[in-house]
Coordinates of C-alpha atoms in Angstrom, one line a residue:
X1 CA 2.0 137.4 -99.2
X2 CA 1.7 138.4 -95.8
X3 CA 0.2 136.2 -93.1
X4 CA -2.9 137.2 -91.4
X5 CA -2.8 138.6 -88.0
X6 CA -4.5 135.3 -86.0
X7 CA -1.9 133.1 -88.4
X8 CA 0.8 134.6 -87.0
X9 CA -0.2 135.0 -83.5
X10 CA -0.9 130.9 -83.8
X11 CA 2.6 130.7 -84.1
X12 CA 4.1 132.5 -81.2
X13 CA 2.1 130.0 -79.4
X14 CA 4.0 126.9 -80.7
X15 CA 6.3 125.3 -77.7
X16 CA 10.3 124.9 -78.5
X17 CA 10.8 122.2 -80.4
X18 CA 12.6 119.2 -78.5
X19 CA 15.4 118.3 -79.8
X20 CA 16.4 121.9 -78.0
X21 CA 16.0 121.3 -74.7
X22 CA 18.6 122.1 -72.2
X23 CA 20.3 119.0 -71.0
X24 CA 21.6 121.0 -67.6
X25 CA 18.5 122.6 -67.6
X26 CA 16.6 119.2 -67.0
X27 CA 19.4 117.6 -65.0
X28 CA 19.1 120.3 -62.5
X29 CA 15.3 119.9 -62.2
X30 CA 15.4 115.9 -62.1
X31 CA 17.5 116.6 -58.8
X32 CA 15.4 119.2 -57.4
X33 CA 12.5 117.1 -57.8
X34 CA 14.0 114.3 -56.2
X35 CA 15.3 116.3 -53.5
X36 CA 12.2 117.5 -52.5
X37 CA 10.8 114.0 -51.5
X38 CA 12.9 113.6 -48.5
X39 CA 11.6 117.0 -47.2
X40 CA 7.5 116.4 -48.0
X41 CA 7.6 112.4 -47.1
X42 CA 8.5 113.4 -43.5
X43 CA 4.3 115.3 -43.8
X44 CA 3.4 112.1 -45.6
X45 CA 4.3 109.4 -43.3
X46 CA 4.5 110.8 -39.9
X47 CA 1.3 112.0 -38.1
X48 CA 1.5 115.1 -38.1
X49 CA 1.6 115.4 -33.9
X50 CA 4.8 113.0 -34.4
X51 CA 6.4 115.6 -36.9
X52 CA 10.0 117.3 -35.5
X53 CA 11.7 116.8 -32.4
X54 CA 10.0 113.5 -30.8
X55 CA 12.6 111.7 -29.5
X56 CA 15.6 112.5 -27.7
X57 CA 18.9 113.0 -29.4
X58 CA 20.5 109.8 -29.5
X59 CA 23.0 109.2 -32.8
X60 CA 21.3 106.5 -34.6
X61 CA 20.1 105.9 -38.0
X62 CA 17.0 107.9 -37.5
X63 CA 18.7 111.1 -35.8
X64 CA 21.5 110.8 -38.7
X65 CA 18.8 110.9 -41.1
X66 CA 16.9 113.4 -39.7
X67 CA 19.7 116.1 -39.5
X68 CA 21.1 115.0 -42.8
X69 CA 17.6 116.0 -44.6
X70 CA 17.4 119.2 -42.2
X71 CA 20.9 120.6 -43.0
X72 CA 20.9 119.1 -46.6
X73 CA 17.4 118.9 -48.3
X74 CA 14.6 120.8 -46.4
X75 CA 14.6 124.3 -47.7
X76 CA 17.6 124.0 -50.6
X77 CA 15.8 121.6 -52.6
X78 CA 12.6 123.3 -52.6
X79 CA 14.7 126.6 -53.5
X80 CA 16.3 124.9 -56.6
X81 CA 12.8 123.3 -57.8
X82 CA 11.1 127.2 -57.2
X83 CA 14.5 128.5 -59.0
X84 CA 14.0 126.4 -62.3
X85 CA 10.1 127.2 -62.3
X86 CA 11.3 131.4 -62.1
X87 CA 13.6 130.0 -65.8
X88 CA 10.6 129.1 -67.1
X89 CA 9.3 132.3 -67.3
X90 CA 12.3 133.3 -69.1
X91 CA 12.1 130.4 -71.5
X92 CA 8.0 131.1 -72.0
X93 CA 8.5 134.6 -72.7
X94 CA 11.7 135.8 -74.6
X95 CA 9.0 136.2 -77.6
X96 CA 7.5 138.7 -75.2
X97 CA 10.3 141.1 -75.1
X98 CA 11.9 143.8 -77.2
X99 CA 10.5 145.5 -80.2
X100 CA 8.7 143.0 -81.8
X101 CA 7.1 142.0 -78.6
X102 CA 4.0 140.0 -79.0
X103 CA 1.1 139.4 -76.5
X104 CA 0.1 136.0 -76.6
X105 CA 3.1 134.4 -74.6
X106 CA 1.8 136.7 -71.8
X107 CA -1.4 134.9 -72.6
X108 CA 0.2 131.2 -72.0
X109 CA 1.9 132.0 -69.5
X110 CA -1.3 133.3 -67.9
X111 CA -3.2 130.3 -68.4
X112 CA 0.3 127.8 -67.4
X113 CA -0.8 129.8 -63.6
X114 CA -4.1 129.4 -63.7
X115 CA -3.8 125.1 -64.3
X116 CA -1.0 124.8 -61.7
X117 CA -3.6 126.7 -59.6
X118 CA -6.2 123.7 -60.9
X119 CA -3.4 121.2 -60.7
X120 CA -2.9 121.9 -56.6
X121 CA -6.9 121.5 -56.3
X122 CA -6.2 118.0 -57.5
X123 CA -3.3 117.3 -55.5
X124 CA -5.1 117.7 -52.0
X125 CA -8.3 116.5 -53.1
X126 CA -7.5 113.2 -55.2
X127 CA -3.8 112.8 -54.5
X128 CA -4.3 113.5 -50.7
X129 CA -1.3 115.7 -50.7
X130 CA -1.8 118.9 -48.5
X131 CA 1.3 120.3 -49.1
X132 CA 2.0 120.4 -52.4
X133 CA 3.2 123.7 -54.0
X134 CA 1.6 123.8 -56.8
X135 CA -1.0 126.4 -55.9
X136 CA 1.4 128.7 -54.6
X137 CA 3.5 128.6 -57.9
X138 CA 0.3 129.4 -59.6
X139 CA -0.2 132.4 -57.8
X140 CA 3.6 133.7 -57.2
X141 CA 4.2 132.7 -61.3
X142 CA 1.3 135.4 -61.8
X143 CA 3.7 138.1 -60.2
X144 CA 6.3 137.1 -62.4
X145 CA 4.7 139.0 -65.8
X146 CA 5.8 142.5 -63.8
X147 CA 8.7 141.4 -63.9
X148 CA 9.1 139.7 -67.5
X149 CA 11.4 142.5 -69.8
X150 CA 13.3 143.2 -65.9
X151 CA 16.9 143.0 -66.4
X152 CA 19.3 140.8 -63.8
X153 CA 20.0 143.3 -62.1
X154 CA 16.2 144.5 -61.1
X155 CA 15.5 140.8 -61.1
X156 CA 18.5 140.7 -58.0
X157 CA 17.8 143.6 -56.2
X158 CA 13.8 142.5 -55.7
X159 CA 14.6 139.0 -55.2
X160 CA 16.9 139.9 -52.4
X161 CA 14.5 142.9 -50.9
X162 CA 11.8 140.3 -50.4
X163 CA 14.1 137.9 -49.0
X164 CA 15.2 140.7 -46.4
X165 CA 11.7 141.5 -45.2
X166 CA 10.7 137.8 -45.1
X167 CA 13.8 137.3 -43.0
X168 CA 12.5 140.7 -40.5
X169 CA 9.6 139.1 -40.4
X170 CA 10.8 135.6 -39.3
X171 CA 12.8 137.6 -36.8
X172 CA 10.0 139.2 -35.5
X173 CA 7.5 136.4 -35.3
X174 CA 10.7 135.0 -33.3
X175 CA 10.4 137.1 -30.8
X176 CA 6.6 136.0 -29.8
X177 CA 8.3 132.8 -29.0
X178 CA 11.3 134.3 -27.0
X179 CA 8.9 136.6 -25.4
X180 CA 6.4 133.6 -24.1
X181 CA 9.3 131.3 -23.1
X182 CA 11.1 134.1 -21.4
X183 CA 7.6 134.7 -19.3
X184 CA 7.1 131.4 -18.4
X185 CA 10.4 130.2 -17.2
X186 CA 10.1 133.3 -15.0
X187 CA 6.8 132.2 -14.1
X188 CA 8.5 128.6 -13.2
X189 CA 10.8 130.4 -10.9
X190 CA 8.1 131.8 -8.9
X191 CA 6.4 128.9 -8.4
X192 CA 9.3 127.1 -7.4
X193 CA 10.5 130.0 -5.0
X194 CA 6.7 130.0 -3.4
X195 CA 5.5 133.1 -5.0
X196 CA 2.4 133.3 -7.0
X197 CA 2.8 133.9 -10.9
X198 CA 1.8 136.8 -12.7
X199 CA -1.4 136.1 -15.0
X200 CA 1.2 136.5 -18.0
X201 CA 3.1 134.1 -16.2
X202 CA 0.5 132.0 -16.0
X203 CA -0.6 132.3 -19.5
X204 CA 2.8 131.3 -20.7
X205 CA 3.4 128.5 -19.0
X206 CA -0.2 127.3 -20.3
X207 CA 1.6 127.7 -23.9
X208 CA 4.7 126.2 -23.0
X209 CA 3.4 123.5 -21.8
X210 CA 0.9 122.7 -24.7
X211 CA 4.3 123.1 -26.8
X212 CA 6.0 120.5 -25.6
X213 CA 2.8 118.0 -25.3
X214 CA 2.6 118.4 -28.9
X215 CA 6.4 118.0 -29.6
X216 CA 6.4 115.5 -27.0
X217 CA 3.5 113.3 -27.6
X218 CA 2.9 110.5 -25.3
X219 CA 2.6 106.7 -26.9
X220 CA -0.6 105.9 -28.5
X221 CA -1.7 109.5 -28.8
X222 CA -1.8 109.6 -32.6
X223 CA -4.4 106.3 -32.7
X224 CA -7.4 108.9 -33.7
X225 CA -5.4 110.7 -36.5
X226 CA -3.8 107.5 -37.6
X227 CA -7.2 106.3 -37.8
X228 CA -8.3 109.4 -39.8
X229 CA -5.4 109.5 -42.2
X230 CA -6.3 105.4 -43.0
X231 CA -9.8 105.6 -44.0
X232 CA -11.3 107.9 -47.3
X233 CA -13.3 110.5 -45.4
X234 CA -11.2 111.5 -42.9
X235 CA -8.2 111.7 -45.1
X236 CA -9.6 113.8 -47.4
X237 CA -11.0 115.9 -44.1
X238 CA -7.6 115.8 -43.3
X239 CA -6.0 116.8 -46.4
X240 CA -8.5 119.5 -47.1
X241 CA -7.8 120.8 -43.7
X242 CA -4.2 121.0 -44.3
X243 CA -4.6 122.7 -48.1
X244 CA -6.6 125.2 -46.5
X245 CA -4.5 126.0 -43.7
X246 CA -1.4 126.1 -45.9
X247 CA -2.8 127.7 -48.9
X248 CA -5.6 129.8 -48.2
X249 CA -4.8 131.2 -44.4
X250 CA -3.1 134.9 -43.8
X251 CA 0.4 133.1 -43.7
X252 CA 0.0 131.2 -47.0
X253 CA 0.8 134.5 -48.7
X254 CA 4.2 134.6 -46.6
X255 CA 5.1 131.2 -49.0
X256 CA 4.0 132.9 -52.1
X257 CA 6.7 135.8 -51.3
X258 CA 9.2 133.1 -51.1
X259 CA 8.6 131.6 -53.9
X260 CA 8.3 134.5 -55.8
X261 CA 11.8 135.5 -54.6
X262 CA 13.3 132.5 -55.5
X263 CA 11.6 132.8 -59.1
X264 CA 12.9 136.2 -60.0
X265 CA 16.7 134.3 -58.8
X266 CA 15.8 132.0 -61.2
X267 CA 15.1 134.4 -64.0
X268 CA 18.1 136.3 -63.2
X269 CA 20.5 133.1 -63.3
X270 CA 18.8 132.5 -66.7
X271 CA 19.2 135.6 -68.3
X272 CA 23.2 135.6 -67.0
X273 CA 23.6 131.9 -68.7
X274 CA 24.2 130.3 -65.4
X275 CA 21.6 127.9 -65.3
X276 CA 22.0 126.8 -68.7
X277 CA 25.7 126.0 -68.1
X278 CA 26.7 128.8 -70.1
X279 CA 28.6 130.6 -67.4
X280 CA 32.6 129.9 -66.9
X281 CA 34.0 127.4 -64.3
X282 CA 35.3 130.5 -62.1
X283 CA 31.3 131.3 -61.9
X284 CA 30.4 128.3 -60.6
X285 CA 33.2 127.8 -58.2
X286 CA 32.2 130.8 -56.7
X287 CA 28.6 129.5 -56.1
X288 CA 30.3 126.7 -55.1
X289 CA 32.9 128.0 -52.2
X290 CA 30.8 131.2 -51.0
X291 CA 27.1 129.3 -51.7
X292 CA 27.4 126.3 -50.2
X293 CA 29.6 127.5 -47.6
X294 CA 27.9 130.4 -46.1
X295 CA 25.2 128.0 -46.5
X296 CA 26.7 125.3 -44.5
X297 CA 27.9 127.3 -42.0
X298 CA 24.9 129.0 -41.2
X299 CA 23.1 125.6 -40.7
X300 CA 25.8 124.0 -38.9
X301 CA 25.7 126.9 -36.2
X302 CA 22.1 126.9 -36.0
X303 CA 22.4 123.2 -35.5
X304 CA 25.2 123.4 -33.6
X305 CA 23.1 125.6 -31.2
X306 CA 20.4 123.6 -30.5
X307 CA 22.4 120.9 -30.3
X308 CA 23.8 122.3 -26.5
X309 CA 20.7 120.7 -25.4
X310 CA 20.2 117.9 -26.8
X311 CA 17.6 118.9 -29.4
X312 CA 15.1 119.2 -27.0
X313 CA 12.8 122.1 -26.7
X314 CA 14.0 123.7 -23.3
X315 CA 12.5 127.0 -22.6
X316 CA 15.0 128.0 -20.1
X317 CA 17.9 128.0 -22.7
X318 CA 16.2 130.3 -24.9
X319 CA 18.7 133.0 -25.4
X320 CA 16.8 136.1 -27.3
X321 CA 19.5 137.1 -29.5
X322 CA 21.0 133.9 -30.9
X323 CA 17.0 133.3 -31.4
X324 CA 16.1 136.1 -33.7
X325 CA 19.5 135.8 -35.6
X326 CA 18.8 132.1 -36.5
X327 CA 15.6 133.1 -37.6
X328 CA 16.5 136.2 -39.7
X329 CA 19.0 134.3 -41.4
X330 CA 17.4 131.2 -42.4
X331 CA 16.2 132.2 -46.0
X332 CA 19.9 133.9 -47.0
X333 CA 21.0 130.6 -45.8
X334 CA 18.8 128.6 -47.9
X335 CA 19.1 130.8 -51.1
X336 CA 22.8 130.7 -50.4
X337 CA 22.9 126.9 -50.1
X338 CA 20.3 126.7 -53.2
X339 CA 23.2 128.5 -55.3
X340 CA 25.6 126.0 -54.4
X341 CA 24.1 123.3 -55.3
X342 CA 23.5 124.7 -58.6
X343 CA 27.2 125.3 -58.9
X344 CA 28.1 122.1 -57.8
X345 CA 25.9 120.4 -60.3
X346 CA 26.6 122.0 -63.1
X347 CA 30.9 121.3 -62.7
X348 CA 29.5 117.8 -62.5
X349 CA 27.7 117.5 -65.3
X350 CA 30.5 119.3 -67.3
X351 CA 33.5 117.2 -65.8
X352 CA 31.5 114.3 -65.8
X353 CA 28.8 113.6 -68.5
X354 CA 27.8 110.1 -68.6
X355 CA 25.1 107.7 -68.2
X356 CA 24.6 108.6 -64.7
X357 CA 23.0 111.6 -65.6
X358 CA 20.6 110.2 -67.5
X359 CA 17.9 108.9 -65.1
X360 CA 17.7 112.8 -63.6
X361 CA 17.6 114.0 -67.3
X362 CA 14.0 111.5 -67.7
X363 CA 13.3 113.0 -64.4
X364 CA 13.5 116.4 -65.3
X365 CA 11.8 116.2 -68.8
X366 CA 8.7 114.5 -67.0
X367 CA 8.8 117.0 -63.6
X368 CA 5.3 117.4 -63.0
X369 CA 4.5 113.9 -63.6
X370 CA 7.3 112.6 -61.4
X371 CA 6.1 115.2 -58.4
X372 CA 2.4 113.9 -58.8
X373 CA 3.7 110.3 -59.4
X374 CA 5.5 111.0 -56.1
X375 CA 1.9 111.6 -54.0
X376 CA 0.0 108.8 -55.6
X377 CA 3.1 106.4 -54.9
X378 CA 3.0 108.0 -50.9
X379 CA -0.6 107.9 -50.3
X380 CA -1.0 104.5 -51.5
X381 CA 1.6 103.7 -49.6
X382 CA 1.0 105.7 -46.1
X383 CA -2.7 105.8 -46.3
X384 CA -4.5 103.0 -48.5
X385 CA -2.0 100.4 -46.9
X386 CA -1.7 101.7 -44.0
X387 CA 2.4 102.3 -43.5
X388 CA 1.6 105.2 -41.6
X389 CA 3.7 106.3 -39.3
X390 CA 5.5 102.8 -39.6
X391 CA 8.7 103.9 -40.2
X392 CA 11.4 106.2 -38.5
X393 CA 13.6 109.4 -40.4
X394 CA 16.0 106.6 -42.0
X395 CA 13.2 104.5 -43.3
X396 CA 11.3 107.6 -45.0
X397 CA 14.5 108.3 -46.0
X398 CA 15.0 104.8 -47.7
X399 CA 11.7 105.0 -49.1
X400 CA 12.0 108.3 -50.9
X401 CA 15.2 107.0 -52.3
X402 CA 13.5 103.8 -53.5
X403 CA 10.0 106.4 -54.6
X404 CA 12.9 108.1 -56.3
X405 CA 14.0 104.8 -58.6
X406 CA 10.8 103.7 -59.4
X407 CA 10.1 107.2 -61.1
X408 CA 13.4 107.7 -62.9
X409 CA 12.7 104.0 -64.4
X410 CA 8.7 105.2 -65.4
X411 CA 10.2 108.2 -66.9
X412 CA 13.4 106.7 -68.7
X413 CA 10.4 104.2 -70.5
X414 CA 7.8 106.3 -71.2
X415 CA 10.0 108.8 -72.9
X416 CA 11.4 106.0 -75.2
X417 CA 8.0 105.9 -77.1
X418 CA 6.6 109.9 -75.7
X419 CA 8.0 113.2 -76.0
X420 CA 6.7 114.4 -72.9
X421 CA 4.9 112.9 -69.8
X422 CA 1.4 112.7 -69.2
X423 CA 1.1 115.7 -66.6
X424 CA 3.3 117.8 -68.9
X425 CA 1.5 117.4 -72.1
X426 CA -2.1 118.6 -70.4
X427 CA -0.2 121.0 -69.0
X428 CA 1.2 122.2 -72.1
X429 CA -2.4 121.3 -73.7
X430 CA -4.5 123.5 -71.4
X431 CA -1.9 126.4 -71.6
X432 CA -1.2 126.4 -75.2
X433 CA -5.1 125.4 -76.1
X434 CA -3.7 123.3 -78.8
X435 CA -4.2 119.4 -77.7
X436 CA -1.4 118.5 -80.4
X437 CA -0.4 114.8 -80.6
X438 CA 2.4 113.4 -78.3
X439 CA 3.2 110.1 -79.3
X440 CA 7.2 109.6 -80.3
X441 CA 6.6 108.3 -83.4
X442 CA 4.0 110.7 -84.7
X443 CA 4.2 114.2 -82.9
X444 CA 6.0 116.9 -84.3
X445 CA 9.3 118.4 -83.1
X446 CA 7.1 121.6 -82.9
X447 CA 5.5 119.6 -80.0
X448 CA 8.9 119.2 -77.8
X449 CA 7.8 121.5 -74.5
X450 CA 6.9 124.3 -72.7
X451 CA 8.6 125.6 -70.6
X452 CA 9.9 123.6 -67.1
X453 CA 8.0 123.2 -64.2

């Protein structure tokens, strides 16, 4: 006897069972998520006036730090993390494609968008996180149903056509910059030769200098936002602030075509077998040797640059060309350096299985718990105790590291008597409208997961 229709379409809705799941799959996301602390606890525990180049370059523990989460961890990590959420899609909706396609995994994954857009709400406004990504993923993972049936190929080509105008566009915004600094130090020159500046000149100069007096901030000057960020109003005034800025403001849609470019990579590298650790060792080599290496060596020039001053913002060493290519080629850069990484994880975790990889397996597995675990753990410690600001680049860096322990232990004992994590199964519950049981010992494997953050 055949099913009825509703029966049927009940079923498509039914997550993969668990005892499927993709070990290299969850490996690479228990990384990624740890990888992205180091980058975000720099917005956590610094005022935000303090953020960037406040010091002069001097090789300690803090500069060391500093340029190791620069050239290794801020934009790479985030690119792996917005990668394995682009997978996701492919994993939520191969039920969606061919023939027999169905509609409700459309429906899901609709829904999936609309709670990450609910979950970022609750990150800024609770959780006291501004800059989470959450929202953005909501919105970019939206795009991603145009592109669900799209073959690698397509998926490439559009990933890499949005990268190119978002890297055009960073050029060009450059150029405002070069532009002002180029007018002022020529105003500088006048004044210094006795002539009177231009009212350009003048103008510039005006900017210049509030530039540096906010990459420069004299001691003591961050008492009032200190004193916000440590007391329940003004944190949240603060934090809403932020969200807004970041999330709703003319530029926030410039982070939702990033993401979105890094999604459809992801897609692609899961419909080629690459980020399942199907793909052979020559593949990942490659990602290896021309990923992280054209990644690397575009960082290391740009830092090598700026390093011919010192680090320090000097407006009369701006050179216009060397400006605008930096600029246009820090998101090939970071996708290129995000591919690496990839490669070089998954040789790892093929030549060398073992219990190390088990902490970033928990990690992965519980994602979205870990990253929310991640703000509660940093605003208790930043805000309601008042560490803000207390430490340098090595310290945050020490911190995250220890952040990152404390969660891979949570997750390594929850899962022992769960299937998933807290922030996973509502997730899962809210997207699937199905709240099923989750408990070890009594959920079924038809229970196992949704696809990964």
């Amino acid at each position: 006897m055949n099913q009825p229709e509703h029966v049927a379409t009940r079923k498509s809705l039914t997550p993969t069972s668990a005892d499927k799941r993709n070990d290299v799959l969850d490996i690479l996301r228990g990384i990624a998520v740890c990888g992205i602390l180091p980058v975000n606890i720099f917005v956590m525990g610094l005022a935000s006036n303090t953020q960037g180049r406040t010091f002069p370059a001097v090789w300690n523990a803090d500069w060391v730090a500093w340029l190791v989460q620069k050239l290794l961890f801020e934009g790479p990590m985030r690119g792996l993390f917005t990668v394995l959420f682009g997978a996701g899609m492919v994993l939520m909706l191969r039920k969606a494609e061919g023939p027999d396609a169905q509609v409700t995994p459309v429906d899901v994954w609709t829904r999936r968008c609309l709670v990450l857009l609910l979950f970022g709400v609750v990150q800024f406004m609770l959780l006291m996180w501004p800059g989470e990504i959450l929202w953005t993923y909501g919105v970019a993972g939206l795009g991603l149903l145009a592109f669900r049936t799209a073959s690698a190929r397509t998926l490439w080509i559009c990933a890499l056509l949005i990268i190119a105008c978002l890297s055009l566009h960073r050029a060009w915004d450059t150029g405002t910059y070069v532009t002002s600094s180029m007018t002022a130090a020529a105003g500088e020159r006048a004044v210094s030769e006795g002539r009177k500046p231009t009212p350009e000149q003048k103008e510039a100069m005006k900017t210049a200098t509030a530039t540096i007096a906010a990459n420069y901030p004299a001691p003591g000057s961050n008492k009032e936002e200190m004193a916000q960020r440590t007391s329940w109003p003004g944190v949240l005034s603060w934090s809403a602030a932020g969200w807004s800025d970041r999330h709703l403001g003319v530029y926030s849609w410039i982070g939702v075509a990033e993401s979105l470019a890094f999604m459809l990579v992801g897609m692609a590298l899961m419909r080629s077998g690459i980020l399942t650790g199907e793909a052979s060792a020559v593949t990942y080599w490659r990602l290896v040797l021309i990923g992280a290496g054209l990644g690397l060596a575009l960082r290391g020039i740009d830092f090598a640059w700026q390093a011919r001053s010192g680090f320090e913002l000097d407006i009369h060493k701006v050179v216009p060309l060397m400006s605008w290519l930096r600029s246009g080629w820090y998101q090939p850069a970071r996708l290129a350096l995000t591919l690496g990484y990839i490669g070089a994880i998954v040789l790892l975790v093929r030549s060398a299985p073992g219990v190390w990889t088990e902490p970033f397996r928990a990690l992965g597995r519980m994602a979205l718990t870990t990253y929310t675990l991640q703000s509660i753990l940093t605003s208790l410690l930043f805000y309601a105790f008042g560490y803000l600001d207390a430490f340098g680049a090595a310290g945050l860096m020490a911190v995250s590291l220890a952040i990152c322990v404390i969660t891979a232990v949570f997750c390594m004992v929850w899962l022992r008597g769960f299937r998933m994590g807290p922030a996973e199964w509502l997730l899962r519950a809210l997207a699937y409208s199905s709240f099923a049981p989750w408990r070890r010992e009594k959920a079924a494997d038809a229970i196992g997961r949704s696809p990964p953050l």
